[in-house]
mmCIF file of C-alpha atoms in Angstrom:
data_model
loop_
_atom_site.group_PDB
_atom_site.id
_atom_site.type_symbol
_atom_site.label_atom_id
_atom_site.label_comp_id
_atom_site.label_asym_id
_atom_site.label_seq_id
_atom_site.Cartn_x
_atom_site.Cartn_y
_atom_site.Cartn_z
ATOM 1 C CA MET A 150 0.091 0.201 0.292
ATOM 2 C CA PRO A 151 0.701 3.316 -0.604
ATOM 3 C CA SER A 152 2.286 5.280 2.243
ATOM 4 C CA THR A 153 0.573 8.646 3.119
ATOM 5 C CA PRO A 154 1.762 11.365 2.772
ATOM 6 C CA PRO A 155 2.957 13.336 6.231
ATOM 7 C CA PRO A 156 1.185 16.376 7.350
ATOM 8 C CA PRO A 157 2.608 20.105 6.175
ATOM 9 C CA GLN A 158 5.301 21.207 8.316
ATOM 10 C CA PRO A 159 4.345 23.771 11.214
ATOM 11 C CA ILE A 160 3.845 27.449 10.440
ATOM 12 C CA THR A 161 7.294 29.217 12.293
ATOM 13 C CA PRO A 162 8.307 32.533 12.358
ATOM 14 C CA ASP A 163 11.858 31.476 12.269
ATOM 15 C CA PRO A 164 13.837 29.208 9.731
ATOM 16 C CA PRO A 165 13.432 25.451 11.055
ATOM 17 C CA GLU A 166 17.131 25.158 9.156
ATOM 18 C CA ALA A 167 20.286 27.646 9.764
ATOM 19 C CA ILE A 168 22.191 27.983 6.149
ATOM 20 C CA ALA A 169 25.903 27.927 7.065
ATOM 21 C CA ARG A 170 27.060 27.829 3.333
ATOM 22 C CA PRO A 171 24.546 29.392 1.269
ATOM 23 C CA LEU A 172 24.391 28.990 -2.439
ATOM 24 C CA LEU A 173 22.763 32.878 -2.771
ATOM 25 C CA THR A 174 22.731 35.601 -1.001
ATOM 26 C CA GLN A 175 20.708 38.919 -1.038
ATOM 27 C CA SER A 176 18.369 41.511 1.076
ATOM 28 C CA TRP A 177 14.746 42.184 0.528
ATOM 29 C CA LEU A 178 14.119 46.018 1.345
ATOM 30 C CA ASP A 179 11.081 47.928 1.552
ATOM 31 C CA LEU A 180 8.849 45.665 1.043
ATOM 32 C CA THR A 181 5.091 45.571 0.130
ATOM 33 C CA PHE A 182 2.659 42.567 1.229
ATOM 34 C CA VAL A 183 -0.566 42.418 -1.090
ATOM 35 C CA HIS A 184 -2.574 39.498 -0.500
ATOM 36 C CA TRP A 185 -6.441 38.178 -1.758
ATOM 37 C CA ALA A 186 -7.803 34.736 -1.052
ATOM 38 C CA VAL A 187 -8.266 32.610 -4.056
ATOM 39 C CA ASP A 188 -10.215 28.826 -4.683
ATOM 40 C CA PRO A 189 -7.350 26.025 -4.537
ATOM 41 C CA ALA A 190 -9.132 25.106 -7.473
ATOM 42 C CA ASP A 191 -8.157 28.110 -9.475
ATOM 43 C CA VAL A 192 -4.488 27.412 -8.912
ATOM 44 C CA ALA A 193 -3.603 24.192 -9.267
ATOM 45 C CA PRO A 194 -3.058 23.912 -12.462
ATOM 46 C CA LEU A 195 -0.254 26.438 -12.298
ATOM 47 C CA LEU A 196 2.168 24.822 -9.265
ATOM 48 C CA PRO A 197 5.067 22.673 -10.183
ATOM 49 C CA PRO A 198 4.770 18.859 -10.482
ATOM 50 C CA GLY A 199 4.454 17.261 -7.152
ATOM 51 C CA THR A 200 2.913 20.244 -5.234
ATOM 52 C CA VAL A 201 -0.993 21.261 -4.226
ATOM 53 C CA PRO A 202 -2.244 24.278 -2.792
ATOM 54 C CA ASP A 203 -1.629 25.133 0.439
ATOM 55 C CA THR A 204 -4.174 26.207 2.583
ATOM 56 C CA LEU A 205 -5.285 28.042 5.481
ATOM 57 C CA ASP A 206 -8.798 27.145 6.635
ATOM 58 C CA GLY A 207 -9.594 25.626 3.413
ATOM 59 C CA VAL A 208 -8.488 28.543 1.767
ATOM 60 C CA THR A 209 -5.141 29.726 -0.155
ATOM 61 C CA TYR A 210 -4.108 32.597 -1.443
ATOM 62 C CA VAL A 211 -2.250 35.121 -4.504
ATOM 63 C CA GLY A 212 0.505 37.634 -2.821
ATOM 64 C CA LEU A 213 1.479 40.734 -4.908
ATOM 65 C CA VAL A 214 5.247 42.040 -3.588
ATOM 66 C CA ALA A 215 7.018 44.984 -4.249
ATOM 67 C CA PHE A 216 10.355 45.941 -3.037
ATOM 68 C CA ARG A 217 13.989 46.583 -3.599
ATOM 69 C CA MET A 218 16.162 43.558 -4.314
ATOM 70 C CA HIS A 219 19.728 44.576 -2.481
ATOM 71 C CA ARG A 220 23.078 43.206 -3.586
ATOM 72 C CA VAL A 221 22.490 39.552 -5.031
ATOM 73 C CA GLY A 222 25.778 37.552 -4.506
ATOM 74 C CA TRP A 223 26.570 34.084 -5.106
ATOM 75 C CA LEU A 224 28.262 31.653 -2.378
ATOM 76 C CA ARG A 225 29.963 33.705 0.193
ATOM 77 C CA LEU A 226 31.455 36.323 -2.375
ATOM 78 C CA PRO A 227 29.951 40.419 -2.386
ATOM 79 C CA GLY A 228 26.936 40.987 -3.049
ATOM 80 C CA VAL A 229 27.257 42.667 -6.230
ATOM 81 C CA PRO A 230 26.082 46.662 -5.994
ATOM 82 C CA TYR A 231 24.825 47.624 -9.591
ATOM 83 C CA LEU A 232 23.441 44.936 -11.420
ATOM 84 C CA GLY A 233 22.565 43.003 -8.306
ATOM 85 C CA SER A 234 20.408 45.962 -6.762
ATOM 86 C CA PHE A 235 16.934 46.695 -8.332
ATOM 87 C CA PRO A 236 13.317 47.146 -8.141
ATOM 88 C CA GLU A 237 11.286 43.479 -8.281
ATOM 89 C CA THR A 238 7.670 43.109 -8.088
ATOM 90 C CA ASN A 239 6.275 39.560 -8.054
ATOM 91 C CA VAL A 240 3.003 37.731 -8.136
ATOM 92 C CA ARG A 241 3.348 34.485 -6.152
ATOM 93 C CA LEU A 242 1.344 31.439 -4.581
ATOM 94 C CA TYR A 243 1.542 29.154 -1.777
ATOM 95 C CA SER A 244 2.741 25.423 -1.721
ATOM 96 C CA VAL A 245 3.153 22.402 -0.340
ATOM 97 C CA ASP A 246 4.814 19.115 -1.710
ATOM 98 C CA ALA A 247 4.451 15.201 -0.533
ATOM 99 C CA HIS A 248 7.265 15.668 1.985
ATOM 100 C CA GLY A 249 4.894 18.120 3.615
ATOM 101 C CA ARG A 250 7.746 20.801 2.875
ATOM 102 C CA ARG A 251 5.825 24.545 2.390
ATOM 103 C CA GLY A 252 7.105 26.711 -0.415
ATOM 104 C CA VAL A 253 6.239 30.066 -2.537
ATOM 105 C CA VAL A 254 5.826 29.745 -6.215
ATOM 106 C CA PHE A 255 6.436 32.492 -8.057
ATOM 107 C CA LEU A 256 4.065 33.163 -11.485
ATOM 108 C CA SER A 257 6.316 36.054 -12.812
ATOM 109 C CA LEU A 258 9.245 38.343 -11.574
ATOM 110 C CA ASP A 259 9.300 41.873 -12.433
ATOM 111 C CA ALA A 260 12.535 43.607 -12.155
ATOM 112 C CA SER A 261 14.533 46.428 -13.431
ATOM 113 C CA ARG A 262 17.751 44.741 -14.323
ATOM 114 C CA LEU A 263 18.282 42.927 -17.647
ATOM 115 C CA ILE A 264 21.254 41.369 -17.393
ATOM 116 C CA PRO A 265 19.956 39.185 -13.815
ATOM 117 C CA VAL A 266 16.881 38.933 -15.254
ATOM 118 C CA VAL A 267 18.093 37.449 -19.138
ATOM 119 C CA VAL A 268 20.244 35.108 -16.388
ATOM 120 C CA ALA A 269 17.633 34.104 -14.538
ATOM 121 C CA ARG A 270 15.676 32.984 -17.637
ATOM 122 C CA LEU A 271 18.267 31.277 -19.587
ATOM 123 C CA GLY A 272 20.086 29.651 -16.587
ATOM 124 C CA PHE A 273 17.746 28.697 -14.221
ATOM 125 C CA ARG A 274 13.994 29.086 -16.481
ATOM 126 C CA MET A 275 12.429 31.359 -13.783
ATOM 127 C CA PRO A 276 9.739 33.776 -15.198
ATOM 128 C CA TYR A 277 12.304 36.816 -14.519
ATOM 129 C CA LEU A 278 10.720 39.311 -16.693
ATOM 130 C CA TRP A 279 12.511 43.160 -17.908
ATOM 131 C CA SER A 280 10.617 46.057 -16.337
ATOM 132 C CA ARG A 281 10.455 49.469 -16.057
ATOM 133 C CA MET A 282 10.644 50.005 -12.399
ATOM 134 C CA ARG A 283 10.355 52.735 -9.557
ATOM 135 C CA VAL A 284 10.027 52.782 -5.608
ATOM 136 C CA GLU A 285 9.546 56.242 -3.798
ATOM 137 C CA HIS A 286 9.297 56.915 -0.408
ATOM 138 C CA LEU A 287 6.933 59.811 0.390
ATOM 139 C CA ASP A 288 6.134 61.630 3.212
ATOM 140 C CA GLY A 289 4.065 60.277 5.684
ATOM 141 C CA GLY A 290 5.478 56.730 5.932
ATOM 142 C CA THR A 291 3.730 56.145 2.275
ATOM 143 C CA VAL A 292 5.912 54.166 0.284
ATOM 144 C CA THR A 293 5.183 54.080 -4.049
ATOM 145 C CA TYR A 294 5.656 51.122 -6.445
ATOM 146 C CA THR A 295 5.579 51.414 -10.098
ATOM 147 C CA GLY A 296 6.169 49.292 -12.731
ATOM 148 C CA SER A 297 5.602 48.418 -16.861
ATOM 149 C CA ARG A 298 6.562 45.537 -18.715
ATOM 150 C CA ARG A 299 9.129 45.342 -21.382
ATOM 151 C CA TRP A 300 10.039 42.391 -21.948
ATOM 152 C CA PRO A 301 8.720 39.651 -22.855
ATOM 153 C CA GLY A 302 5.326 40.426 -22.296
ATOM 154 C CA PRO A 303 2.701 41.364 -22.184
ATOM 155 C CA ARG A 304 4.152 44.278 -22.540
ATOM 156 C CA GLY A 305 2.999 47.191 -20.574
ATOM 157 C CA ALA A 306 1.966 45.271 -17.423
ATOM 158 C CA GLY A 307 2.549 46.344 -14.203
ATOM 159 C CA GLY A 308 0.678 48.932 -12.241
ATOM 160 C CA ARG A 309 0.819 51.170 -9.300
ATOM 161 C CA ILE A 310 1.009 50.526 -5.739
ATOM 162 C CA THR A 311 0.896 53.276 -3.115
ATOM 163 C CA VAL A 312 0.594 52.152 0.842
ATOM 164 C CA ARG A 313 0.777 53.815 4.071
ATOM 165 C CA ARG A 314 3.001 52.346 6.919
ATOM 166 C CA GLY A 315 1.593 51.352 9.571
ATOM 167 C CA GLU A 316 2.627 50.688 13.555
ATOM 168 C CA PRO A 317 4.986 47.701 13.744
ATOM 169 C CA ILE A 318 3.183 44.306 14.635
ATOM 170 C CA GLU A 319 3.892 42.852 18.051
ATOM 171 C CA GLU A 320 2.775 39.747 17.709
ATOM 172 C CA PRO A 321 1.393 38.586 13.769
ATOM 173 C CA THR A 322 -1.678 36.441 13.715
ATOM 174 C CA GLY A 323 -2.237 33.445 12.167
ATOM 175 C CA LEU A 324 -2.974 34.551 8.270
ATOM 176 C CA GLU A 325 0.076 37.038 8.681
ATOM 177 C CA HIS A 326 2.577 34.272 9.537
ATOM 178 C CA PHE A 327 1.183 32.117 6.682
ATOM 179 C CA LEU A 328 1.657 34.437 4.298
ATOM 180 C CA THR A 329 4.869 35.294 5.045
ATOM 181 C CA ALA A 330 6.965 32.822 6.910
ATOM 182 C CA ARG A 331 7.621 30.410 4.016
ATOM 183 C CA TRP A 332 10.973 28.989 4.131
ATOM 184 C CA GLY A 333 11.921 27.497 0.603
ATOM 185 C CA MET A 334 10.376 28.049 -2.928
ATOM 186 C CA HIS A 335 8.555 25.155 -5.247
ATOM 187 C CA SER A 336 10.227 25.567 -8.820
ATOM 188 C CA VAL A 337 11.298 23.432 -11.960
ATOM 189 C CA PHE A 338 14.758 23.471 -12.937
ATOM 190 C CA PHE A 339 15.695 21.589 -16.197
ATOM 191 C CA GLY A 340 12.536 20.059 -16.089
ATOM 192 C CA ARG A 341 12.838 18.540 -12.810
ATOM 193 C CA SER A 342 10.842 19.622 -9.903
ATOM 194 C CA MET A 343 12.965 21.401 -6.361
ATOM 195 C CA TYR A 344 12.836 22.727 -3.255
ATOM 196 C CA LEU A 345 14.959 25.734 -2.879
ATOM 197 C CA PRO A 346 15.254 26.551 1.054
ATOM 198 C CA ASN A 347 16.184 30.017 1.907
ATOM 199 C CA ALA A 348 16.894 31.286 5.905
ATOM 200 C CA HIS A 349 16.252 34.883 7.043
ATOM 201 C CA PRO A 350 15.677 36.373 10.512
ATOM 202 C CA ARG A 351 12.290 37.129 11.485
ATOM 203 C CA TRP A 352 10.454 39.375 9.591
ATOM 204 C CA PRO A 353 9.578 43.066 10.953
ATOM 205 C CA LEU A 354 5.982 43.424 9.934
ATOM 206 C CA HIS A 355 3.747 46.345 10.208
ATOM 207 C CA ARG A 356 0.558 46.912 9.078
ATOM 208 C CA ALA A 357 -0.180 49.118 6.374
ATOM 209 C CA GLU A 358 -3.288 50.998 4.752
ATOM 210 C CA LEU A 359 -3.278 50.388 0.624
ATOM 211 C CA LEU A 360 -3.998 54.007 -0.916
ATOM 212 C CA GLU A 361 -3.730 53.013 -4.657
ATOM 213 C CA CYS A 362 -3.737 49.515 -6.017
ATOM 214 C CA GLU A 363 -4.088 49.815 -10.256
ATOM 215 C CA GLU A 364 -2.136 46.363 -11.529
ATOM 216 C CA ASP A 365 -2.702 43.645 -14.129
ATOM 217 C CA LEU A 366 0.287 41.769 -12.980
ATOM 218 C CA VAL A 367 -2.308 38.376 -11.354
ATOM 219 C CA THR A 368 -3.923 38.485 -14.470
ATOM 220 C CA ALA A 369 -1.096 38.205 -16.961
ATOM 221 C CA ALA A 370 0.356 35.481 -14.701
ATOM 222 C CA GLY A 371 -2.483 33.363 -15.487
ATOM 223 C CA LEU A 372 -4.972 33.405 -12.456
ATOM 224 C CA PRO A 373 -8.556 35.164 -12.373
ATOM 225 C CA ARG A 374 -8.807 39.194 -11.439
ATOM 226 C CA PRO A 375 -8.910 39.421 -7.955
ATOM 227 C CA ALA A 376 -12.102 40.010 -6.484
ATOM 228 C CA GLY A 377 -12.923 42.700 -4.114
ATOM 229 C CA GLU A 378 -10.980 43.901 -1.054
ATOM 230 C CA PRO A 379 -7.176 42.517 -0.457
ATOM 231 C CA VAL A 380 -6.964 40.716 2.650
ATOM 232 C CA SER A 381 -3.982 41.339 3.913
ATOM 233 C CA VAL A 382 -1.744 44.414 3.105
ATOM 234 C CA LEU A 383 1.976 44.107 5.034
ATOM 235 C CA TYR A 384 4.542 46.229 5.146
ATOM 236 C CA SER A 385 9.242 45.544 5.825
ATOM 237 C CA PRO A 386 11.937 47.471 6.203
ATOM 238 C CA GLY A 387 13.082 44.411 5.012
ATOM 239 C CA VAL A 388 15.572 41.124 5.902
ATOM 240 C CA PRO A 389 19.049 39.972 4.779
ATOM 241 C CA ALA A 390 18.344 36.242 3.139
ATOM 242 C CA ARG A 391 20.061 33.229 2.292
ATOM 243 C CA PHE A 392 19.594 30.404 -0.098
ATOM 244 C CA GLY A 393 20.593 27.033 0.282
ATOM 245 C CA ARG A 394 21.495 23.957 -2.389
ATOM 246 C CA PRO A 395 18.252 22.931 -4.107
ATOM 247 C CA ALA A 396 16.583 19.550 -3.188
ATOM 248 C CA ARG A 397 14.859 17.110 -5.623
ATOM 249 C CA PRO A 398 11.454 15.774 -4.944
ATOM 250 C CA ALA A 399 12.979 13.021 -2.676
ATOM 251 C CA GLY A 400 14.387 15.565 -0.623
ATOM 252 C CA ILE A 401 18.001 14.789 -1.104
ATOM 253 C CA PRO A 402 20.179 17.509 -1.519
ATOM 254 C CA THR A 403 21.629 17.992 -4.886
ATOM 255 C CA PRO A 404 25.541 17.649 -5.315
#
């Protein structure tokens, strides 16, 4: 008889494992997380083989996450100051695999540096797209993210998001932990499903007020247009992050 898959790993605000020998380092700065509830049946066909939608009380979510990538670096080399630093906005889903590993799945990653986009697309088959982007800090704790896709398309996809940062969150809710405490990424690398673990300090989170949200990145990624207002809007000044070696579906790290 086939064995029963283990239950999903618990959601923890801190990474389950440290990554002593990182494959990739970077910092994520000035992040805004905007989330809508979606039907798991709508997102299941978009996930990599071997994964299913991760749900909370029967609901899953689509996230629009805008931020500044800062100093991407390989192994233990210093991060690159120009090519490794750029605005980015991604559309992401929430996944769990047969080993109970929770993660995110990126449907699209718009970035403003062409060379990193080309390297990520050709070298790692990641859905990066080249866009014209800007992150602006305004008065009163307000941040605006703007973007317009250049290549490969649909050309002009993007939009404008403006949030006002609120008070720090002392203890995130269960939903806020579910949406942000993610310690890996599910993807397909060279035709094989892989899990890429990551680690970073606990998120410093603020609740945020969404002042403006005009976007078509979610529909451009293949999902229905979000219905109604977002269920969660959060801001974080950011964290440094490390990615470890990818693991095969059997859970064995690649050499």
